XYZ file of C-alpha atoms in Angstrom:
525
model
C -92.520 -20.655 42.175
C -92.363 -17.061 43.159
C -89.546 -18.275 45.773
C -87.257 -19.413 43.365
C -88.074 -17.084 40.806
C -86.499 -14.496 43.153
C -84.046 -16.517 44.506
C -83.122 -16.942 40.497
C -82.378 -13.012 40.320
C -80.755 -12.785 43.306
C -78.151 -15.409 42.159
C -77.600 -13.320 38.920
C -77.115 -10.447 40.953
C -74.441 -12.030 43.416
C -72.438 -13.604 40.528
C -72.002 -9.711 38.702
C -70.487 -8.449 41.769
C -68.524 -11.759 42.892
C -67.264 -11.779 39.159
C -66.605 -8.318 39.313
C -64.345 -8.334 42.349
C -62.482 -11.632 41.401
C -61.599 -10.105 38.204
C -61.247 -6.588 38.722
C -57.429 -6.991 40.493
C -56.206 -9.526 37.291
C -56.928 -6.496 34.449
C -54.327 -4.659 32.787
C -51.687 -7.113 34.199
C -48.194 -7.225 31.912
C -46.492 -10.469 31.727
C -43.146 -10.728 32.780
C -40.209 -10.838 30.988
C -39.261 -13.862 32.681
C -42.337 -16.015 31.325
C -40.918 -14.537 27.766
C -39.860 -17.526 24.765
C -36.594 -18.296 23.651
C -35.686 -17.327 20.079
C -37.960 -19.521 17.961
C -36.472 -21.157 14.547
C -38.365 -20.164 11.428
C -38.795 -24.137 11.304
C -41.992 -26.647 11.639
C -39.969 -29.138 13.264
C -38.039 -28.467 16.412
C -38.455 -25.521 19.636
C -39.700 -25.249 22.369
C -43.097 -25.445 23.772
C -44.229 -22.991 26.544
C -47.995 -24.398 28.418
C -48.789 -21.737 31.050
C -50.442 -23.281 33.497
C -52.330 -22.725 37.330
C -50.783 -24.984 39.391
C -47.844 -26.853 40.218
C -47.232 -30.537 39.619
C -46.926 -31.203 43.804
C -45.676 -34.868 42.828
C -43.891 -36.722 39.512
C -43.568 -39.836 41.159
C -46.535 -42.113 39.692
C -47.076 -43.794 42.771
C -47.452 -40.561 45.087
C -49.421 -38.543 41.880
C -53.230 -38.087 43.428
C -54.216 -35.528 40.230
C -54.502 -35.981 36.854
C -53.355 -32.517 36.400
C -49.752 -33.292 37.789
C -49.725 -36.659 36.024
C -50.178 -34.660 32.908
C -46.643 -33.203 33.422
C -45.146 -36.800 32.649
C -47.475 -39.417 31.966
C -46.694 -40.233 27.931
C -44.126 -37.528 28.278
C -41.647 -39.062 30.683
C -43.970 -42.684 31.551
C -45.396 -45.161 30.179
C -47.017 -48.272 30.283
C -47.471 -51.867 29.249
C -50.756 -50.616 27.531
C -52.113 -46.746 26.850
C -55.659 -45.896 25.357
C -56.140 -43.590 22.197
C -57.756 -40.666 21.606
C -61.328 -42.838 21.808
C -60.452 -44.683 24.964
C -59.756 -47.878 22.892
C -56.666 -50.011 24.729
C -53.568 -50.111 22.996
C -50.196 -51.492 23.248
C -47.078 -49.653 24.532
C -44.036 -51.503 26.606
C -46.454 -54.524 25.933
C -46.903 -55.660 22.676
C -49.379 -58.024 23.222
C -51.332 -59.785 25.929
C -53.572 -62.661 26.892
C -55.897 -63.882 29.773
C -54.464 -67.199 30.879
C -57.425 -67.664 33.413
C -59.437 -65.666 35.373
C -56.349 -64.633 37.563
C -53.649 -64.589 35.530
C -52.847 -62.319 32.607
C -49.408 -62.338 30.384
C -47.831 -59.584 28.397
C -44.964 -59.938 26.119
C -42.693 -56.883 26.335
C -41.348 -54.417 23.429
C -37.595 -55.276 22.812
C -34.672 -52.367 22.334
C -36.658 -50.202 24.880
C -34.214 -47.987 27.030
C -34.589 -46.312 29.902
C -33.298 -42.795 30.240
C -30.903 -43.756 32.713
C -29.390 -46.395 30.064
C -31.149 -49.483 31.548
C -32.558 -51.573 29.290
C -36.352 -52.594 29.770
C -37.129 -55.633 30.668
C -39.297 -57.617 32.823
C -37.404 -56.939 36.270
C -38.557 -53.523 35.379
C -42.647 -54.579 35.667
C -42.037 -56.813 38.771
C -39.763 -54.029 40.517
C -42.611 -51.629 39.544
C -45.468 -53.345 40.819
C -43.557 -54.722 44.116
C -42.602 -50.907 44.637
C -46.643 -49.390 44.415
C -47.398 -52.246 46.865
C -45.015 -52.485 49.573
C -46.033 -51.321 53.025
C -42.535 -49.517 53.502
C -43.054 -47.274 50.199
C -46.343 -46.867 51.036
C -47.900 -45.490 48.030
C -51.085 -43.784 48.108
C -51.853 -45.621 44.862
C -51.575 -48.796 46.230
C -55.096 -49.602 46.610
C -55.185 -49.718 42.633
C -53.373 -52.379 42.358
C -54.324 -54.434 45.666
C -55.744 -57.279 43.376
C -52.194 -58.063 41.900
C -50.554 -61.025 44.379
C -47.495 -61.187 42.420
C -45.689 -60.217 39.246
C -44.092 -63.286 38.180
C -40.886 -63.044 35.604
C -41.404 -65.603 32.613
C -38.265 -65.095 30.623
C -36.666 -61.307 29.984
C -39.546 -59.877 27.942
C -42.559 -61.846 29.561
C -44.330 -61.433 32.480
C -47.208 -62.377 34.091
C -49.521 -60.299 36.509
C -51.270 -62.697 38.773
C -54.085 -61.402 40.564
C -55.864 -62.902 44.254
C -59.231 -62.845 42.874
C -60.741 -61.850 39.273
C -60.654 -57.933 38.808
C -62.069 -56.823 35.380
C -60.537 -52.726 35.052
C -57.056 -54.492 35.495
C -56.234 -53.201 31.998
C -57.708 -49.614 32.399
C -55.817 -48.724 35.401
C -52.091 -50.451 33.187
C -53.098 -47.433 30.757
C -54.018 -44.910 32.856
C -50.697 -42.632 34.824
C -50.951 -45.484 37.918
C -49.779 -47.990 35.419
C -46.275 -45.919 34.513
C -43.107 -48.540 34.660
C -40.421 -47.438 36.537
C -36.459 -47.285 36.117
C -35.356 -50.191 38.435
C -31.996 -48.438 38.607
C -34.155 -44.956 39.806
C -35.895 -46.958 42.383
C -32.821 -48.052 43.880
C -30.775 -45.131 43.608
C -33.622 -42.383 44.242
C -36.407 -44.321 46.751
C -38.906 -42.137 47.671
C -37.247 -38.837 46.204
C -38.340 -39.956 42.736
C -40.915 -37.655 42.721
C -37.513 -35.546 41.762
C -36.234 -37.650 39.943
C -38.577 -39.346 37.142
C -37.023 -41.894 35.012
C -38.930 -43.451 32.156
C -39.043 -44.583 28.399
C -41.124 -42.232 27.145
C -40.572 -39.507 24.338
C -38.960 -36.691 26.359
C -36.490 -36.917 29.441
C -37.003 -34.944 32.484
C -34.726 -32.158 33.191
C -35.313 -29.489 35.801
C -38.238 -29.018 38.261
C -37.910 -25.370 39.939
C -40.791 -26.022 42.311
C -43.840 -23.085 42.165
C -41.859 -22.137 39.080
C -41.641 -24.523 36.082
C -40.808 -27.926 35.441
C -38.101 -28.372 32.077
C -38.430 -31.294 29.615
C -36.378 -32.638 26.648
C -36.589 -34.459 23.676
C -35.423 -38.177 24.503
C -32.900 -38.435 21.356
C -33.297 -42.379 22.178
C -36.506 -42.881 22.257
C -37.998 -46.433 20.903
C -41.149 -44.793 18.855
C -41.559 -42.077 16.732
C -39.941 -38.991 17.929
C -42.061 -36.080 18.815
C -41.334 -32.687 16.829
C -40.533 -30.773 19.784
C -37.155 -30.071 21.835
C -38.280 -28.866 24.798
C -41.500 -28.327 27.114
C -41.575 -26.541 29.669
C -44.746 -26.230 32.227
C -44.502 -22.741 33.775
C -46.855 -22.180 36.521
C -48.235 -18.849 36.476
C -51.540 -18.908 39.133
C -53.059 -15.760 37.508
C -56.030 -16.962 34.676
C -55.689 -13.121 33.146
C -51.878 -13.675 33.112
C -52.051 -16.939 31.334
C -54.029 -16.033 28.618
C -52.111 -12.636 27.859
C -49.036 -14.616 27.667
C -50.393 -17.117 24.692
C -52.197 -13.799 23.320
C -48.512 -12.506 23.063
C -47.044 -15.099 22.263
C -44.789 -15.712 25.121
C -46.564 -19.201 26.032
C -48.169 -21.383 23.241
C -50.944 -23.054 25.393
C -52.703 -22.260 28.719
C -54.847 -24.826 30.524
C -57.220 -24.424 33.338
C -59.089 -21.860 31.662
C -62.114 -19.762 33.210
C -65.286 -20.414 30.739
C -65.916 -17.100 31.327
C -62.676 -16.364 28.593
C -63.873 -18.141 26.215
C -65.387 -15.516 24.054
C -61.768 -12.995 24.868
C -60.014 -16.171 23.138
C -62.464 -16.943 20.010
C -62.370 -13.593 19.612
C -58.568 -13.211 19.654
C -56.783 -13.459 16.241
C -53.439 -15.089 17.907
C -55.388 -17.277 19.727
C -57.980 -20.433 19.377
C -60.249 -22.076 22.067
C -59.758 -26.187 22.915
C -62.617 -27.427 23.913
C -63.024 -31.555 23.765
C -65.307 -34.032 26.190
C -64.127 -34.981 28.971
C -65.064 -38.095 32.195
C -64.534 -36.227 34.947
C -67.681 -34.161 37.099
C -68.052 -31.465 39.690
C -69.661 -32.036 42.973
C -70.633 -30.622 46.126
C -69.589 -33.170 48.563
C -70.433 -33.662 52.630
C -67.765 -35.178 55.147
C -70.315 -37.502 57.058
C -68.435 -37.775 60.053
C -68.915 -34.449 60.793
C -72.090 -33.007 63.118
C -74.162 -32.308 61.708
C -73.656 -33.497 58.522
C -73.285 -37.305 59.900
C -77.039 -36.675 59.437
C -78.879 -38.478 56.472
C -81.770 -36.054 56.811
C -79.381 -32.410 57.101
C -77.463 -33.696 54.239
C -80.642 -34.266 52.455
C -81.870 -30.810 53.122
C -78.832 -29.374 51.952
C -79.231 -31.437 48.625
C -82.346 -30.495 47.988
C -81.293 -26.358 48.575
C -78.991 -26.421 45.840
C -80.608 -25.086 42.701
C -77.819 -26.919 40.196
C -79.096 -25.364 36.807
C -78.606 -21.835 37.848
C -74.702 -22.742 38.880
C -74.776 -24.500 34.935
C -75.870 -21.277 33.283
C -74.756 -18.677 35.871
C -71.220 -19.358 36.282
C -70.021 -21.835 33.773
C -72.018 -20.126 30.557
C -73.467 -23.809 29.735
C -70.049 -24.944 29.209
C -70.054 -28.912 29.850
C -73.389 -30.458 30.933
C -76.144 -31.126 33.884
C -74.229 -33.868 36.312
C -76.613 -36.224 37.870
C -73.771 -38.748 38.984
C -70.325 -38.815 40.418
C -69.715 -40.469 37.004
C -69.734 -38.528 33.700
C -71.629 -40.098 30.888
C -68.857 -41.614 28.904
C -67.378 -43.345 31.660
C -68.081 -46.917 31.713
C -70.964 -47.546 34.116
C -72.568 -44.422 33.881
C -76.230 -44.483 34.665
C -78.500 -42.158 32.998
C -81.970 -43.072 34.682
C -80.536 -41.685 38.217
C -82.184 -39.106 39.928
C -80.641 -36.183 41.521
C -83.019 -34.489 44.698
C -85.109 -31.700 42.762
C -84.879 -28.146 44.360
C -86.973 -27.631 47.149
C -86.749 -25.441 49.495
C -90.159 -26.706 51.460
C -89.149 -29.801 51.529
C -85.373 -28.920 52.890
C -86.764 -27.092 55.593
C -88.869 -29.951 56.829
C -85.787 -32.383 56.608
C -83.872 -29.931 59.174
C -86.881 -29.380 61.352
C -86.847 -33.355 61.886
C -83.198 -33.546 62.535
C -83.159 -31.090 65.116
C -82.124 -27.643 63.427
C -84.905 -25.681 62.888
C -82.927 -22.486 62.905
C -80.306 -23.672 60.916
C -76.381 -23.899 61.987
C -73.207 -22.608 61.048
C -71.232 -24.722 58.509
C -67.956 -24.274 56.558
C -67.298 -24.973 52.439
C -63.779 -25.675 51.161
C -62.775 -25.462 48.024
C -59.729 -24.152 46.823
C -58.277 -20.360 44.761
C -59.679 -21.144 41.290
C -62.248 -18.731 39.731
C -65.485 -21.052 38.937
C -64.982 -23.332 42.019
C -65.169 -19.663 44.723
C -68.067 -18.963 42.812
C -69.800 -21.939 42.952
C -69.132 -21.840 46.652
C -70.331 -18.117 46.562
C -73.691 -19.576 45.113
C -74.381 -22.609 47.464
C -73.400 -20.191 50.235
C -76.581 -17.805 49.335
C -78.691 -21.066 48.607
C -78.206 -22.426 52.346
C -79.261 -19.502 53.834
C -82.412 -19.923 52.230
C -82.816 -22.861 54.787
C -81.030 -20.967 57.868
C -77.418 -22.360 57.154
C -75.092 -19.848 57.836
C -71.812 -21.458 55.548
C -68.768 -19.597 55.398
C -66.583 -20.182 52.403
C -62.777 -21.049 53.091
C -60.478 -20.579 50.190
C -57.225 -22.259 50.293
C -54.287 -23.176 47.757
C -54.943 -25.982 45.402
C -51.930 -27.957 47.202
C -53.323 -27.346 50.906
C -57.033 -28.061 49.368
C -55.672 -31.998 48.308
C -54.338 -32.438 52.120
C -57.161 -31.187 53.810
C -59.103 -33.534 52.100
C -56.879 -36.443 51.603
C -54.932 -35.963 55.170
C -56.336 -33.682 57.913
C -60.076 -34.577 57.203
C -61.285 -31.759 59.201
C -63.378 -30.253 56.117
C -67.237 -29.517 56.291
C -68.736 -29.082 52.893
C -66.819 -28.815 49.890
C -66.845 -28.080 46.568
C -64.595 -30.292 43.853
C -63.910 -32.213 41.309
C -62.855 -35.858 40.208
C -61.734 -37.131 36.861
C -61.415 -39.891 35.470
C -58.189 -41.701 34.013
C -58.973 -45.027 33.059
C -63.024 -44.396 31.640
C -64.030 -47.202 33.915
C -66.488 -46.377 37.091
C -64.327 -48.499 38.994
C -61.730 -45.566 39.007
C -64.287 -42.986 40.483
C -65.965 -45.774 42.618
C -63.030 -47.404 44.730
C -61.086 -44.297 44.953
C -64.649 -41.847 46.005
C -66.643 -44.195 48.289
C -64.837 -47.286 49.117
C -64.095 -47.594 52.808
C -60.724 -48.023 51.833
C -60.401 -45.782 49.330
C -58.082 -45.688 46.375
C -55.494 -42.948 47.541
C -57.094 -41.892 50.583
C -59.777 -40.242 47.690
C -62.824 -41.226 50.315
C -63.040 -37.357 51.222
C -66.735 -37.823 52.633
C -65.546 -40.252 55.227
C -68.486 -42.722 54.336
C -68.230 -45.999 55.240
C -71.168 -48.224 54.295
C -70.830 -52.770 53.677
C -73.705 -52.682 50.987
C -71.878 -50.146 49.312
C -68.855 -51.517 49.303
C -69.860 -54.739 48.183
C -71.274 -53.008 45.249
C -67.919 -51.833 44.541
C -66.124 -55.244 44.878
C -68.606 -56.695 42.851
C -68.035 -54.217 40.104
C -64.406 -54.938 39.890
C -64.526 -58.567 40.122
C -67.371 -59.428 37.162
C -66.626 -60.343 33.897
C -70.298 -59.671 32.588
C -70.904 -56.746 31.310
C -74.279 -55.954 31.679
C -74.079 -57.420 35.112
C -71.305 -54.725 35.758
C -73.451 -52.073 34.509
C -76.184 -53.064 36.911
C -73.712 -52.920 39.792
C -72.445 -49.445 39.350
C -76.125 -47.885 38.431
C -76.846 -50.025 42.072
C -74.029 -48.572 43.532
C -74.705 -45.139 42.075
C -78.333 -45.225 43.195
C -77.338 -45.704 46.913
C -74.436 -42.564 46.788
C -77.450 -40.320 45.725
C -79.919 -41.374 48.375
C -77.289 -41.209 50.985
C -76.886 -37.764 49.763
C -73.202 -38.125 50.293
C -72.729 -36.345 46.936
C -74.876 -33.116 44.918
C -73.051 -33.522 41.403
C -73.797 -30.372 39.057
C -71.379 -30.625 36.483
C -69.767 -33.062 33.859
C -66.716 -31.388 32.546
C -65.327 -30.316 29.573
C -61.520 -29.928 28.898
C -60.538 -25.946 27.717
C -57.474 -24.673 26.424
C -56.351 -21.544 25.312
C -53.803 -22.411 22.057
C -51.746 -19.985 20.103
C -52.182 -20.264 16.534
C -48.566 -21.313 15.896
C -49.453 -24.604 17.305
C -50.903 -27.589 15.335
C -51.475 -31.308 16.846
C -52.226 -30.563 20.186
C -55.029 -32.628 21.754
C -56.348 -33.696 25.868
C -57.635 -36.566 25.929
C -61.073 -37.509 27.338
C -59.273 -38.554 30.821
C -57.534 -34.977 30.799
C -53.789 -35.728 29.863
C -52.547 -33.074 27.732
C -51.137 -35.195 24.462
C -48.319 -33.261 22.988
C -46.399 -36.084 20.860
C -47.624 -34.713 17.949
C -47.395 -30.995 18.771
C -45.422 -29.005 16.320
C -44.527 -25.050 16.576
C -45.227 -23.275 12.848
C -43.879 -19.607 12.586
């Protein structure tokens, strides 16, 4: 008790001065005059929206997107899809109007008439087929593929019916339709653009895409065609400005009208602000400490063990994120279907950690690396773990990279240690965080811990192909149980979505999955 009693005030102590440092460079900053508004109309209706915002979008094309933060930029903005979800997760129609299971393989969906696309070509059902063909042809070779590796052919039925026809049955077909994945592309943009769409995003959705000025800001306009109801604005744009002081001084000023990716440690700046008011909804998504097993020597079960039972979670809670979001104790947050609240995370125990790396060879400890990438929490976090392991004799050294570098050392070069991230959730099904995290496969090349197991992944195939629900729940709390004691994962946080909003803005909302919903936005002066 004593032990981590200390160990307790020694944390509080290292997160005043790593707080101090990180923010003592960011006061006193002036925004620029070229993050500055244009004129705004004395109007409700009408203007143009300014969301300050970390990072850039890295990819627009749907099939290349691998974060729900760049999706953000023009899923429901400049996509969309047969079916979309509401503010409660609840499936509704879009491009599709309706739908129907023919059998277990086969589902049909009768398409919206007098859609457009933005490039003038009407929407149709070549549109779905030249979609889906597109996300899963070896040549393109999308990264989203997996998703969708279930489908064995889009088959035309007349101009406004299709059916998707799957190989085998696969139950979160609909979720993934409504999530970013499931965008519907311009058939004339695939042609004429190929793998440059990311450049080039053509959709149906309520604004058109106009200019991306990459590491700068990314321009959209109202789509004067659009089929639905029109959204209030003109004009978004998505300004990246990397600085969290920076972001928040511009919506204080009223140069930018929203600013996401917001340190908790701001809240009480913005509640406290009178040209300003805090965002804060539920989100799916959780933070995690993760392990790349085929590294020595955390390919061992008992080191990563060890490590998991180091890692004093609650502190990291209270200490760095002010209680803001909850206590993880899966890689799935507790709204996403599948979520299993009677798992058991490894308690902390340093006795016990010690004995685990005696057995495995590493009495003394070893050297070690965590990744994670230039945002506030996420170096601290690191910053804590860091001073936990040497509790046990790990010597970790903490590697801070760019948010674009972090996604292809993890997703590409593979070389990573330890790291410390994040994974949301866009459909609210576990199959999203299961294929994609811990499939051999892997969804998108998401399988960052390099874990490879059969039982596990015939959990996960299971999951996707029964009908049952409860029998689906007792897959994923299965498959859940086995990620925990192979220690591939030490999950400490389910999020929370935070914005910073200027109090000129009305009807903005994120959803639970993290999109940014701006339809309804409108500017008041």
């Amino acid at each position: 008790m004593k032990e981590k009693v200390k160990h307790y005030i020694w944390l509080i102590g290292l997160l005043l001065v790593v707080g101090a440092s990180l923010t003592a460079c960011a006061l006193g900053k002036k925004p620029s005059d070229e993050h500055k508004l244009p004129p705004s109309k004395s109007v409700v209706e009408g203007g143009t929206l300014v969301i300050a915002r970390k990072f850039d979008a890295g990819n627009l094309d749907p099939h290349f997107i691998s974060t729900i933060s760049a999706a953000s930029v023009v899923y429901q903005k400049v996509y969309e899809g047969l079916v979309t979800r509401d503010i409660n997760m609840v499936i509704q129609p879009q491009l599709a109007t309706e739908w129907r299971q023919v059998d277990d393989v086969t589902w049909e969906f009768k398409l919206r008439h007098g859609v457009v696309f933005h490039d003038g070509t009407p929407f149709r059902a070549d549109a779905v087929k030249q979609t889906f063909d597109r996300v899963l042809s070896p040549q393109v070779a999308s990264t989203r593929a997996a998703m969708f590796d279930k489908i064995k052919e889009v088959k035309i039925i007349d101009d406004y019916t299709v059916q998707i026809r799957l190989s085998a049955p696969f139950t979160p077909i609909l979720s993934i339709l409504a999530s970013h994945e499931g965008s519907i592309l311009s058939p004339k943009a695939i042609a004429a653009f190929g793998n440059d769409l990311s450049h080039h995003p053509v959709g149906t959705g309520p604004f058109t895409f106009l200019t991306w000025t990459a590491g700068k800001e990314i321009v959209l306009k109202k789509n004067q065609n659009y089929w639905g109801e029109k959204p209030t604005l003109d004009q978004i744009i998505f300004r990246v400005i990397p600085d969290d002081e920076e972001r928040i001084e511009l919506v204080e000023q009223g140069e930018a009208h929203i600013a996401e990716s917001i340190p908790v440690t701001e809240i009480d700046r913005i509640q406290a602000s009178s040209q300003m008011r805090i965002y804060r909804s539920e989100a799916l998504g959780t933070e995690f400490v993760g392990f790349n097993v085929a590294k020595k020597p955390l390919n061992d079960l008992r080191v990563r063990q060890a490590i998991s039972y180091a890692i004093e979670t609650s502190s990291i809670i209270k200490g760095i994120y002010n209680n803001v979001g909850t206590p993880a104790n899966s890689p799935l947050g507790p709204k996403v279907f599948g979520y299993s609240s009677s798992l058991k995370k490894y308690p902390y125990d340093l006795n016990k950690a010690r004995d685990l790396l005696e057995q495995a060879g590493y009495p003394n400890g070893f050297s070690t690396t965590i990744l994670t990438y230039d945002r506030k929490d996420r170096v601290n976090v690191a910053g804590v773990i860091r001073s936990q392991l040497k509790g046990i004799g790990i010597d970790a050294k903490i590697q801070v990279v760019s948010y674009d570098d972090f996604v292809e050392m993890l997703e590409h070069t593979k070389e990573h240690d330890i790291f410390v991230s994040g994974w949301g959730n866009a459909t609210g099904d576990a199959d999203y965080n299961q294929y994609n995290l811990f499939h051999t496969i892997g969804g998108g090349r998401g399988n960052s811990f390099m874990y490879s197991n059969p039982e596990l992944d015939r959990f996960i195939e299971a999951g996707r192909e029964e009908t049952d629900t409860q029998k689906r729940l007792s897959i994923y709390a299965k498959a859940q149980e086995l990620e925990l004691q192979e220690a591939l994962i030490v999950p400490f946080r389910n999020l929370e979505n935070l914005a910073a909003i200027h109090t000129s803005i009305e009807g903005f909302s994120m959803s639970p999955a993290g999109y940014l919903m701006l339809d309804k936005v409108m500017i008041k002066k």
